XYZ file of C-alpha atoms in Angstrom:
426
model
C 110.584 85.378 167.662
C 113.383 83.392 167.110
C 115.461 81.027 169.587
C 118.668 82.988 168.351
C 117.107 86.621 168.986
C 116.384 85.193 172.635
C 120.260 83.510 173.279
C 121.584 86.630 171.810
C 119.355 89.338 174.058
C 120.619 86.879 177.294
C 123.847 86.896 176.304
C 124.649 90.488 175.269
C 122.080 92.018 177.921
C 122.056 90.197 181.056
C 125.385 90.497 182.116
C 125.885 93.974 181.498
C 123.230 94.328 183.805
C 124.275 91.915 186.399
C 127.652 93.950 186.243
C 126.021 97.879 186.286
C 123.402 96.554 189.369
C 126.883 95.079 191.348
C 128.642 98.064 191.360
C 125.767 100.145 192.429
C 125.292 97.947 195.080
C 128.669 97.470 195.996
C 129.539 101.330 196.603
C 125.957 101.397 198.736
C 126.662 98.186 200.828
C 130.338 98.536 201.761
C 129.378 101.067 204.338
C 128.429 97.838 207.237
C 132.504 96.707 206.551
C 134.004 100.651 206.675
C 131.877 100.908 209.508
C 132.800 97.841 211.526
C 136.510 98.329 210.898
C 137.832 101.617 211.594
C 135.487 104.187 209.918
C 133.689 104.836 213.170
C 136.224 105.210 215.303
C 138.921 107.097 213.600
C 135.502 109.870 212.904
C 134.202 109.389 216.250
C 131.230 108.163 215.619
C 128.833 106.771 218.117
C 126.458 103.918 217.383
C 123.083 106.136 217.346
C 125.245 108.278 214.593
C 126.330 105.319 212.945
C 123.081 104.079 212.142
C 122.176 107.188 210.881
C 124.621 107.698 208.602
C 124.582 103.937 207.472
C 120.194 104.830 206.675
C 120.927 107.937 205.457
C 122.130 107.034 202.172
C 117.961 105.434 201.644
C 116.161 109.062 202.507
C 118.742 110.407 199.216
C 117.576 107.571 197.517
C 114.128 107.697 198.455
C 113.472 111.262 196.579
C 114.185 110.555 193.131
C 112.904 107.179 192.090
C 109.955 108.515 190.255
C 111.450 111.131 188.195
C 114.114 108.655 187.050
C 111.641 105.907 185.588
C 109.882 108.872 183.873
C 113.029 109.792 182.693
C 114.277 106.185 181.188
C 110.929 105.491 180.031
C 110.404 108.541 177.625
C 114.134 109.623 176.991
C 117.110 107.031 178.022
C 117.656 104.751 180.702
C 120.964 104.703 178.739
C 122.210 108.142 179.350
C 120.716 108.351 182.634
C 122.685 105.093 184.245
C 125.992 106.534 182.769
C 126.161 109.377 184.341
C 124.850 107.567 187.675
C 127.760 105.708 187.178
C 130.458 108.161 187.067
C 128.949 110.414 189.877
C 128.086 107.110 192.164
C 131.950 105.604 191.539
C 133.829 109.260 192.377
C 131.092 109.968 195.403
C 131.735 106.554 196.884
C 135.918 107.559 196.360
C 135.846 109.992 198.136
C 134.377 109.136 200.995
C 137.593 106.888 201.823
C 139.028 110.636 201.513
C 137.506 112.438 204.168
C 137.782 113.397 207.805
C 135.180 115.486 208.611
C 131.721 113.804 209.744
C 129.760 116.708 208.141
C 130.943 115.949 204.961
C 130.489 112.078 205.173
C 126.700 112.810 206.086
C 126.632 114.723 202.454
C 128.282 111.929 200.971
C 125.952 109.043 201.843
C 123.225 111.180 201.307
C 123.843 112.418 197.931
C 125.434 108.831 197.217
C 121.809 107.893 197.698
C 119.904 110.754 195.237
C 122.277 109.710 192.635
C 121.693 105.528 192.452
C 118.017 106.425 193.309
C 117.187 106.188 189.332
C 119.292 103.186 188.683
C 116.760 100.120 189.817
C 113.973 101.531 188.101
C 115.594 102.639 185.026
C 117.273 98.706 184.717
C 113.724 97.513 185.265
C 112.123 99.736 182.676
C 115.185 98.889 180.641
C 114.685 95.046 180.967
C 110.811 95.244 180.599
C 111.683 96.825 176.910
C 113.589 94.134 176.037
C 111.914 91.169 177.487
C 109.199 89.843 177.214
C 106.570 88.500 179.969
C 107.515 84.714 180.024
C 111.286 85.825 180.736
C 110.939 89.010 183.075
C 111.096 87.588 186.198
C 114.150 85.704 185.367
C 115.514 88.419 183.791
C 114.507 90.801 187.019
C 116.498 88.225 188.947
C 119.342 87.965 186.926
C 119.574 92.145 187.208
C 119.075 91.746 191.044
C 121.331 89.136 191.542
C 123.731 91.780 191.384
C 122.595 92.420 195.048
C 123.386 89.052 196.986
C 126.412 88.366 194.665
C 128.020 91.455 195.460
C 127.281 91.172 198.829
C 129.119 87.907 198.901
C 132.182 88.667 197.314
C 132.282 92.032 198.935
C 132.064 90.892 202.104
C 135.029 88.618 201.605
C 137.012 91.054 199.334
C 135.997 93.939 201.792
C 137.367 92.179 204.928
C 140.967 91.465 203.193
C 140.761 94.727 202.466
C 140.357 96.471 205.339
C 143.039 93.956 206.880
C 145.671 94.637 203.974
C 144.935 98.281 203.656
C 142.812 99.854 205.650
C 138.954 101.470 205.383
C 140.150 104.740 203.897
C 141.702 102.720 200.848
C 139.008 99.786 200.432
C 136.254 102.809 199.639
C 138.424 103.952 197.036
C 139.454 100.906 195.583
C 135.645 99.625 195.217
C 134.228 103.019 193.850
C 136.654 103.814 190.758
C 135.432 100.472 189.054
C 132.167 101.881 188.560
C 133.635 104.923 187.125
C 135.270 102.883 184.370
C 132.477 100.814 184.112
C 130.216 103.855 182.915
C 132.790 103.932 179.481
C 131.535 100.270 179.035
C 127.925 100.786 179.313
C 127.365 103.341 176.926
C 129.414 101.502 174.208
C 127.846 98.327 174.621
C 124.503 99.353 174.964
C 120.997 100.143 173.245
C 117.796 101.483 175.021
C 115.436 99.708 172.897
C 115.076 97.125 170.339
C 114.556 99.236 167.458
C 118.046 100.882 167.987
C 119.943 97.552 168.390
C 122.373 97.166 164.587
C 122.572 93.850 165.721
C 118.903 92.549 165.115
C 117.370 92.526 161.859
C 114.255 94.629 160.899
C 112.083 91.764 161.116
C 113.032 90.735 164.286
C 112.539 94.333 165.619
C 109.307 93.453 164.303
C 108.404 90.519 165.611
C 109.965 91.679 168.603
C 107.773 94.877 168.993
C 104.655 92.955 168.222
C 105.048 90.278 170.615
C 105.589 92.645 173.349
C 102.578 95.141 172.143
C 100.679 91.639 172.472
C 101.013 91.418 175.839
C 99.480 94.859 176.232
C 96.392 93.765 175.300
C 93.651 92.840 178.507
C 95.358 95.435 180.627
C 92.759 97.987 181.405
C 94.349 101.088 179.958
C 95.359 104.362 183.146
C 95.484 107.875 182.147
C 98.611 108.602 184.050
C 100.782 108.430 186.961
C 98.518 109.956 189.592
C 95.202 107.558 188.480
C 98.223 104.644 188.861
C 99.419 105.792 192.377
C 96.147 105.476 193.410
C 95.080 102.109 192.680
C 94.571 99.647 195.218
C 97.457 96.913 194.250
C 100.181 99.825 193.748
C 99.276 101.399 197.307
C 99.177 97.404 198.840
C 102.687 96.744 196.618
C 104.162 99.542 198.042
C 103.679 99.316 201.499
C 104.353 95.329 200.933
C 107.761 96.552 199.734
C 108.332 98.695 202.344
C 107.938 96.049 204.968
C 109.897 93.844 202.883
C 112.975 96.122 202.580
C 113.418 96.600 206.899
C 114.030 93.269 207.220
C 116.540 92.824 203.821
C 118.307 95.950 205.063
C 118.553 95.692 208.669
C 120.261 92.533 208.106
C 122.433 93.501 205.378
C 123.946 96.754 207.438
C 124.183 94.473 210.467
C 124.631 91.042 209.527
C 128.621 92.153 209.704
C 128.458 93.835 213.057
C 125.925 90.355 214.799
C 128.738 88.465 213.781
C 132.021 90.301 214.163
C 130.085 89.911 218.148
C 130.746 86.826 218.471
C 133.722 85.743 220.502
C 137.270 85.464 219.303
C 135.536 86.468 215.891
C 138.093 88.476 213.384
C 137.353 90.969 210.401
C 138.469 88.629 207.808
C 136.246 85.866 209.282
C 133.447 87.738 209.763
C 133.650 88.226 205.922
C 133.772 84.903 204.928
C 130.667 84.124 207.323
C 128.739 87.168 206.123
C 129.054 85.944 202.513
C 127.486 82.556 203.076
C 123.641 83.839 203.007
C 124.067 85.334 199.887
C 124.971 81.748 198.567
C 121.723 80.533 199.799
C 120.119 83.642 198.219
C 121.161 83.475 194.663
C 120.084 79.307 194.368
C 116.937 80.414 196.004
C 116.637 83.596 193.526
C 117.291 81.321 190.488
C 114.955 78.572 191.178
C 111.934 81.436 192.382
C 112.287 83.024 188.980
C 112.780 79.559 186.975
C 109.323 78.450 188.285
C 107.579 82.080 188.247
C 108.110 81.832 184.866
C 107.455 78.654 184.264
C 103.775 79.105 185.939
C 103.317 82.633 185.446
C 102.545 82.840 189.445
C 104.105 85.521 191.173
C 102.525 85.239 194.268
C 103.445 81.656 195.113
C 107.382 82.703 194.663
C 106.873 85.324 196.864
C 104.860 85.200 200.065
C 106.211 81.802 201.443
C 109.579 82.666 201.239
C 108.962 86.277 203.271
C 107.069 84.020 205.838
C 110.219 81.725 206.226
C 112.099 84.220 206.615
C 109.987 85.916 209.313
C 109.933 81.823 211.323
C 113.815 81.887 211.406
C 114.055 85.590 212.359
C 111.533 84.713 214.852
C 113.046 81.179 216.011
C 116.875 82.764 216.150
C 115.478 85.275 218.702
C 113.878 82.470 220.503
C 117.231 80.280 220.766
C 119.428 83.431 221.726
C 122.658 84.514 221.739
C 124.275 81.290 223.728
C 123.534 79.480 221.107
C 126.152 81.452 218.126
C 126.161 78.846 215.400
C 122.032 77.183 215.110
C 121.491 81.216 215.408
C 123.970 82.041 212.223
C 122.349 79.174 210.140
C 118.983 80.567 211.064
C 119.883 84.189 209.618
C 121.680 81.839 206.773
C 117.633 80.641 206.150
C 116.098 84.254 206.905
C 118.836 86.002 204.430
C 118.712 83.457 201.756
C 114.530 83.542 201.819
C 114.211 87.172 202.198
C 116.069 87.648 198.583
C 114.482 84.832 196.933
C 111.694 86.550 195.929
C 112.746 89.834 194.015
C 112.589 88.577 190.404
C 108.684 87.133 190.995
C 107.847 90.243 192.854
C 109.294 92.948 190.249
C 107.257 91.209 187.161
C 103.602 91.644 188.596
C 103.742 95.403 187.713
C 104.385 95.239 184.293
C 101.517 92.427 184.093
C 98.741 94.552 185.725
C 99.511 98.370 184.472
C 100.233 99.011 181.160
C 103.342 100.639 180.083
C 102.582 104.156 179.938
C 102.960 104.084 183.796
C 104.138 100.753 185.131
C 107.969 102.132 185.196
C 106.650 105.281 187.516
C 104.935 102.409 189.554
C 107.895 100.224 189.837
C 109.774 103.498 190.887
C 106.898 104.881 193.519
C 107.114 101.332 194.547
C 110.769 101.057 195.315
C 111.201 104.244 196.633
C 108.652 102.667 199.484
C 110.877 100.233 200.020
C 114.000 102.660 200.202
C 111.999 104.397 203.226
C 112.077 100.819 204.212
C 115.530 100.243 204.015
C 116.003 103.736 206.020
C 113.706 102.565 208.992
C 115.233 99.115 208.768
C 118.927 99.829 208.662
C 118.476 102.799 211.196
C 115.873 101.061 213.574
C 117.900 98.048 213.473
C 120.807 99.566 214.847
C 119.214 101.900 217.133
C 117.976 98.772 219.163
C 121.431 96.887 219.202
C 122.887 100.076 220.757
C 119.590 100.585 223.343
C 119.660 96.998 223.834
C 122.992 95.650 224.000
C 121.940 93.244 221.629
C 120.725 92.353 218.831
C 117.311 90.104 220.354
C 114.688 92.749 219.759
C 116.123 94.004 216.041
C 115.298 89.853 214.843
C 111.864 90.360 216.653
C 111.158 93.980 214.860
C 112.509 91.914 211.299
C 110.248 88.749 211.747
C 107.233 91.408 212.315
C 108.297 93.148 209.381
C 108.651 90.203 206.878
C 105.661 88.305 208.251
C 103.538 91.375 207.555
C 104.508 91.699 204.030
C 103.791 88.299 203.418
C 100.143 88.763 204.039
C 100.135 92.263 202.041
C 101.387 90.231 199.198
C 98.612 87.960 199.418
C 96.604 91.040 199.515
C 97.369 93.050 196.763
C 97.140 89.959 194.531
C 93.966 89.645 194.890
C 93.153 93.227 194.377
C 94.629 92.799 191.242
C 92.999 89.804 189.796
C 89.742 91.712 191.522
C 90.559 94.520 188.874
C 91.751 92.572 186.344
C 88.303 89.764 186.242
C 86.770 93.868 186.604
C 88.251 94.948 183.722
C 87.499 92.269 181.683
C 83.602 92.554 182.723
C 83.395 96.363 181.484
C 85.128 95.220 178.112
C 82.314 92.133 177.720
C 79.864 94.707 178.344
């Protein structure tokens, strides 16, 4: 394949992903700020009810992963992500619009069945189009979307809120995605063989090279026989662990620091973005070097483990102690997100692709549950505890148990794998 073919499948594909994954995030994560600055109390919503609603939008999002992949893997990730966008951009309007509690419970739910299909059907998207030695850095690139939104959200958010109030900032961050959808489906193809702008050779080439990598990946009848295999099941509850801590600290992170005395909404944004800094050098270097080796495991597990040690460590210190506690979650934010590119290219490298997009799906939709317990456990135990002591110690757990699952389900697949490759000798 050609040097060009690669600069132009970076260049015409990665952002547009980077963009689409943003605004999906965006209208999912602006919920901590509308929360934290009015939205609670002009609903009168308590803190147990808050944390529900703020979890509730991963239980919608939970219950359609599977279906999604299946549906961008043998029809169109391309139609399915533009109408995601439209209905995600107007649902995430209109919850600036409302005054009823009732309703907002519908609205973060079904804000959640709607982006359910959107992570899997970028990753089977991105898994068409590139090839093993890129994915992970093309994974990240896609999930980058996450920490850089966060960042500039929570700075962009908090002005906001100050300028014009919560009602207003929901609206204002949910019609981009709306316009966005317009964008998408000009600019994009679903596969290779559709794009005008490569020639038929390199659709060739193209098609070969990733047909190539096929090849030594025992072949699995269908989605059930994949569900059941040991590094999917290990993967999946890995992922789930994974997710409490990412989301109990990105629904909360706001609200630990807003705590602190003296501490406004405007400079609780600019403090809440500075993790997400960390996060996106750590992301690019992980994937850089994944790639580079072709080791996933090594770019994931230590990070999750550092993360768990600061979680643990800012517990340890306490609250007294506002600013070595910040730079700890700083360390525990940036490390937790680190991983994702690494992580989301070991599928596609053990399953072949008949059913790795239903496993990448079954596997995120573990870690939406995640996100669920972890957002909604997280704040339960600020608002039982006064605090927020016992949510780090529930996080650390949480992280430094998926860190040894990774480890696990590694090994179960190179188990398979070496297993595989016996049977074929035979």
């Amino acid at each position: 394949m050609k040097e060009v073919i690669a600069k132009q499948r970076w260049m015409r594909l990665i952002p547009i992903a980077f963009i689409t994954y943003s605004l999906a995030y965006l209208d999912r994560a602006n919920y901590g700020f509308g929360a934290a600055s009015g939205l609670a109390k002009d609903l009168h919503i308590t803190a147990g009810t808050s944390s529900l609603l703020g979890s509730l939008f991963f239980l919608g999002y939970f219950f359609f992963q599977v279906p999604g992949a299946s549906y961008a893997e043998k029809k169109s990730a391309k139609k399915l992500i533009f109408w995601s966008l439209i209905l995600w951009g107007l649902l995430a309007s209109a919850t600036g619009m409302i005054n009823n509690i009732k309703i907002l419970f519908v609205l973060r739910f079904a804000l959640g069945v709607v982006e359910s299909a959107v992570m899997p059907s970028m990753l089977v998207f991105l898994s068409h189009w590139f090839t093993k030695k890129e994915r992970s850095r093309a994974n990240t690139f896609l999930i980058l979307g996450n920490p850089a939104t966060v960042l500039w959200m929570s700075i962009v958010s908090g002005y906001l809120v100050n300028s014009i109030g919560w009602r207003w900032m929901f609206i204002a961050e949910g019609l981009p995605a709306v316009i966005w959808a317009f964008i998408w489906w000009k600019i994009v193809d679903d596969k290779p063989k559709d794009a005008k702008w490569l020639s038929d050779q390199e659709k060739h080439d193209f098609a070969a090279q990733l047909e190539k990598e096929q090849e030594g990946i025992a072949p699995v009848k269908n989605y059930g026989e994949a569900f059941k295999s040991k590094p999917v099941i290990l993967l999946s509850a890995q992922y789930f662990l994974w997710s409490i801590g990412v989301y109990g600290f990105v629904m909360w992170l706001p609200s630990i620091i807003k705590a602190a005395p003296n501490m406004s909404i405007v400079e609780t944004g600019w403090l809440s973005s500075v993790p997400y800094i960390l996060s996106v050098i750590l992301m690019l270097v992980a994937s850089y070097f994944s790639d580079k080796t072709l080791n996933r495991s090594a770019f994931v597990w230590p990070f999750l483990l550092i993360g768990a040690i600061a979680f643990y460590i800012s517990y340890a210190i306490g609250t007294s102690h506002f600013w070595i506690s910040f730079i700890l979650l700083v360390i525990a934010g940036g490390t937790m997100y680190a991983p994702y590119g690494p992580f989301f290219a070991i599928i596609p490298e053990i399953l072949p692709r008949n059913v790795s997009g239903g496993a990448m799906a079954l596997i995120n939709s573990m870690g939406a549950l995640g996100s669920f317990a972890g957002s909604y456990i997280v704040g339960y135990l600020n608002g039982a505890t006064g605090g927020f002591s016992a949510s780090y110690i529930f996080m650390a757990g949480s992280l430094f148990l998926s860190a040894i699952l990774t480890v696990w389900a590694i090994k179960a697949a190179k188990k398979s794998k070496n297993q595989t490759k016996v049977n074929v000798s035979a």
